[in-house]
Amino acid sequence: MTLAVGRFSGRAEEWDELVLRSPGWTHFHLHGWRGVIERVFGHECLYLAAREGGEGLAGVLPLVRVKSLLFGHYLVSMPFLNYGGPLGSEEAVRALCDHAARLAREDSATLLELRSARPLPVPLTVSHRKITVVLDVSSQDPERLWRGLPAKVRSQVRRPQKEGVQVRFGADQVAPFFEVFSRHMRDLGTPTQARRLFDCIAETFPGDVWFGCAYLGAKPVAAGCGFRWAQEFEMTWASALTEHSRLAPNMLLYWAFIERAAREGLERFNFGRCTPGSGAHRFKRQWGGRDVALWWYQAARRTAATTPSPHQGAFALGPALWKRLPLAVATALGPRVVRYLP
């Protein structure tokens, strides 16, 4: 079979048809993300396709260029998200990876990173510096799933319930979600994504994205946003206000998302990526899930290159300073910085 690899210029439906029939596909492979990335971040999307004899689609690779003078030059699939990488036949996957690595070399990119959900048959270095935790919820009614949780977790979920905390889902939760999310990020010393990102996601994927907020009275105190695909739901972003940590509203928030996934007949609840051994990892493991490796394949121009983080190296002082900014200033400046931190 002769494969030709180049920029994808076909219909979005053609791209998505191949995605949906490919093993290892995730929500972030869908063509709609191209418009989100371009509209919100203004990054160049190098969406690649492998065609048989220049016609039939054999494979696809959503690839994005993230480039700045301060942080460097990266080709990532997919930036700001946990999954990406090539899909299609084994031959197409190899051809797409070879093409992407050649682009990275020709453009002198610091790093090519393909964030796959599964092992790939390619000669690139693989990193497991990030993992996720997955809880099986298949064939379980919410009551049975509840009884299977550790006693300590059930107690922590009941605590905010006793204080009157309630969780609401819906498209109308985008604004309160961002209210909690932006403040939480400032308090962590991390630049926030733009409100525009979540508005664009809600508009582009109304049937797939879940926004949920936990309320103490009329005040949102914890919030989450994630995506449903195939038989899985991933909690992609979650936040809680530290001044209400005694109530543990994030525990009730997570349970509400898990319960919804079970009620809708999904098989897996994905807690999203974390660093092994971190506090976030311990939080996710307490629900009884299992660790799942993330297969992030890399081709670097220099040894041990990774995508930039505001908490590492020359930027390590950034978080301490960022925490001191007024919330309005941090929320306004954050998107200008984080768009270059894929």
Coordinates of C-alpha atoms in Angstrom, one line a residue, residues 135-283:
L135 CA -12.5 3.9 38.1
D136 CA -14.6 1.1 36.5
V137 CA -18.3 2.0 36.7
S138 CA -19.8 -0.4 34.1
S139 CA -22.8 -2.5 34.9
Q140 CA -23.2 -0.8 38.3
D141 CA -26.2 1.1 39.5
P142 CA -25.2 4.2 41.5
E143 CA -26.3 2.6 44.8
R144 CA -24.1 -0.4 44.3
L145 CA -21.2 1.8 43.2
W146 CA -21.7 4.0 46.3
R147 CA -21.6 0.9 48.6
G148 CA -18.3 -0.1 47.0
L149 CA -16.5 3.1 47.8
P150 CA -14.2 3.1 50.8
A151 CA -15.9 4.1 54.1
K152 CA -13.7 7.2 54.5
V153 CA -14.7 8.5 51.0
R154 CA -18.4 8.0 51.7
S155 CA -18.0 10.0 55.0
Q156 CA -16.2 12.8 53.1
V157 CA -19.0 12.9 50.5
R158 CA -21.7 13.1 53.2
R159 CA -20.0 16.0 55.0
P160 CA -20.9 18.7 52.4
Q161 CA -24.3 17.1 51.9
K162 CA -25.1 17.6 55.5
E163 CA -24.1 21.3 55.2
G164 CA -26.5 21.7 52.3
V165 CA -24.0 21.7 49.4
Q166 CA -25.7 20.8 46.1
V167 CA -24.4 20.0 42.7
R168 CA -25.9 21.3 39.5
F169 CA -25.1 20.4 35.9
G170 CA -25.8 22.2 32.6
A171 CA -24.6 24.7 30.0
D172 CA -25.6 27.4 32.4
Q173 CA -22.8 26.3 34.7
V174 CA -20.0 27.6 32.5
A175 CA -19.8 31.0 34.2
P176 CA -19.8 29.7 37.8
F177 CA -17.3 27.0 36.8
F178 CA -15.0 29.7 35.5
E179 CA -15.5 31.8 38.6
V180 CA -14.2 28.9 40.8
F181 CA -11.6 27.7 38.3
S182 CA -9.9 31.1 37.7
R183 CA -9.7 31.9 41.4
H184 CA -8.4 28.4 42.2
M185 CA -5.7 28.7 39.6
R186 CA -4.6 32.1 40.9
D187 CA -4.4 30.6 44.4
L188 CA -2.2 27.8 43.1
G189 CA 0.1 30.4 41.4
T190 CA -0.8 29.1 37.9
P191 CA -2.0 31.2 35.0
T192 CA -5.6 30.5 34.2
Q193 CA -7.1 29.5 30.8
A194 CA -9.4 32.1 29.2
R195 CA -13.2 32.1 29.9
R196 CA -13.4 32.1 26.1
L197 CA -12.0 28.5 26.0
F198 CA -14.8 27.1 28.0
D199 CA -17.5 29.1 26.1
C200 CA -16.1 27.8 22.8
I201 CA -16.0 24.2 24.1
A202 CA -19.6 24.5 25.3
E203 CA -20.6 25.8 21.9
T204 CA -18.6 23.3 19.9
F205 CA -19.4 20.1 21.9
P206 CA -22.8 20.7 23.6
G207 CA -23.6 17.0 23.7
D208 CA -20.2 15.8 25.0
V209 CA -19.0 18.3 27.6
W210 CA -20.3 18.3 31.2
F211 CA -20.0 21.4 33.4
G212 CA -20.9 20.9 37.0
C213 CA -20.7 23.1 40.1
A214 CA -21.1 22.5 43.8
Y215 CA -23.0 25.3 45.6
L216 CA -23.1 26.3 49.2
G217 CA -26.3 28.4 49.2
A218 CA -26.0 30.6 46.1
K219 CA -22.2 30.5 46.0
P220 CA -20.3 28.1 43.8
V221 CA -17.5 26.5 45.9
A222 CA -16.2 23.7 43.6
A223 CA -16.5 23.1 39.9
G224 CA -15.6 20.5 37.2
C225 CA -15.6 20.2 33.5
G226 CA -15.0 17.1 31.4
F227 CA -15.8 15.1 28.3
R228 CA -17.7 12.0 27.4
W229 CA -16.5 9.8 24.5
A230 CA -17.2 6.1 23.7
Q231 CA -17.8 4.5 27.1
E232 CA -15.6 6.8 29.1
F233 CA -15.8 10.2 30.9
E234 CA -12.7 12.2 31.7
M235 CA -12.7 14.9 34.4
T236 CA -10.4 17.3 32.5
W237 CA -10.5 20.3 34.9
A238 CA -11.6 20.5 38.5
S239 CA -11.3 23.2 41.2
A240 CA -12.4 24.1 44.7
L241 CA -12.1 27.2 46.8
T242 CA -9.6 26.7 49.6
E243 CA -11.6 28.7 52.2
H244 CA -14.3 26.0 52.0
S245 CA -11.9 23.0 52.2
R246 CA -13.3 22.0 55.7
L247 CA -16.5 21.1 54.0
A248 CA -14.8 19.1 51.2
P249 CA -17.2 20.2 48.5
N250 CA -14.8 18.7 45.9
M251 CA -15.7 15.2 47.3
L252 CA -19.4 15.7 46.6
L253 CA -18.6 17.3 43.2
Y254 CA -16.6 14.2 42.1
W255 CA -19.2 11.8 43.4
A256 CA -21.9 13.7 41.4
F257 CA -19.8 13.3 38.2
I258 CA -19.1 9.6 39.0
E259 CA -22.8 9.0 39.8
R260 CA -23.9 10.6 36.5
A261 CA -21.4 8.5 34.5
A262 CA -22.8 5.4 36.1
R263 CA -26.4 6.4 35.5
E264 CA -25.7 7.1 31.8
G265 CA -24.3 3.6 31.3
L266 CA -20.6 4.5 30.9
E267 CA -17.9 1.9 31.7
R268 CA -15.1 4.1 33.0
F269 CA -14.6 7.3 35.0
N270 CA -11.2 8.9 34.1
F271 CA -9.9 11.2 36.8
G272 CA -7.6 13.0 34.5
R273 CA -3.8 13.3 34.4
C274 CA -1.6 13.7 37.4
T275 CA 2.1 13.2 38.5
P276 CA 2.8 9.8 40.1
G277 CA 3.0 10.2 43.9
S278 CA 1.6 13.7 44.0
G279 CA -1.2 14.9 46.2
A280 CA -3.5 14.9 43.2
H281 CA -2.6 11.3 42.6
R282 CA -3.4 10.3 46.1
F283 CA -6.7 12.1 45.9

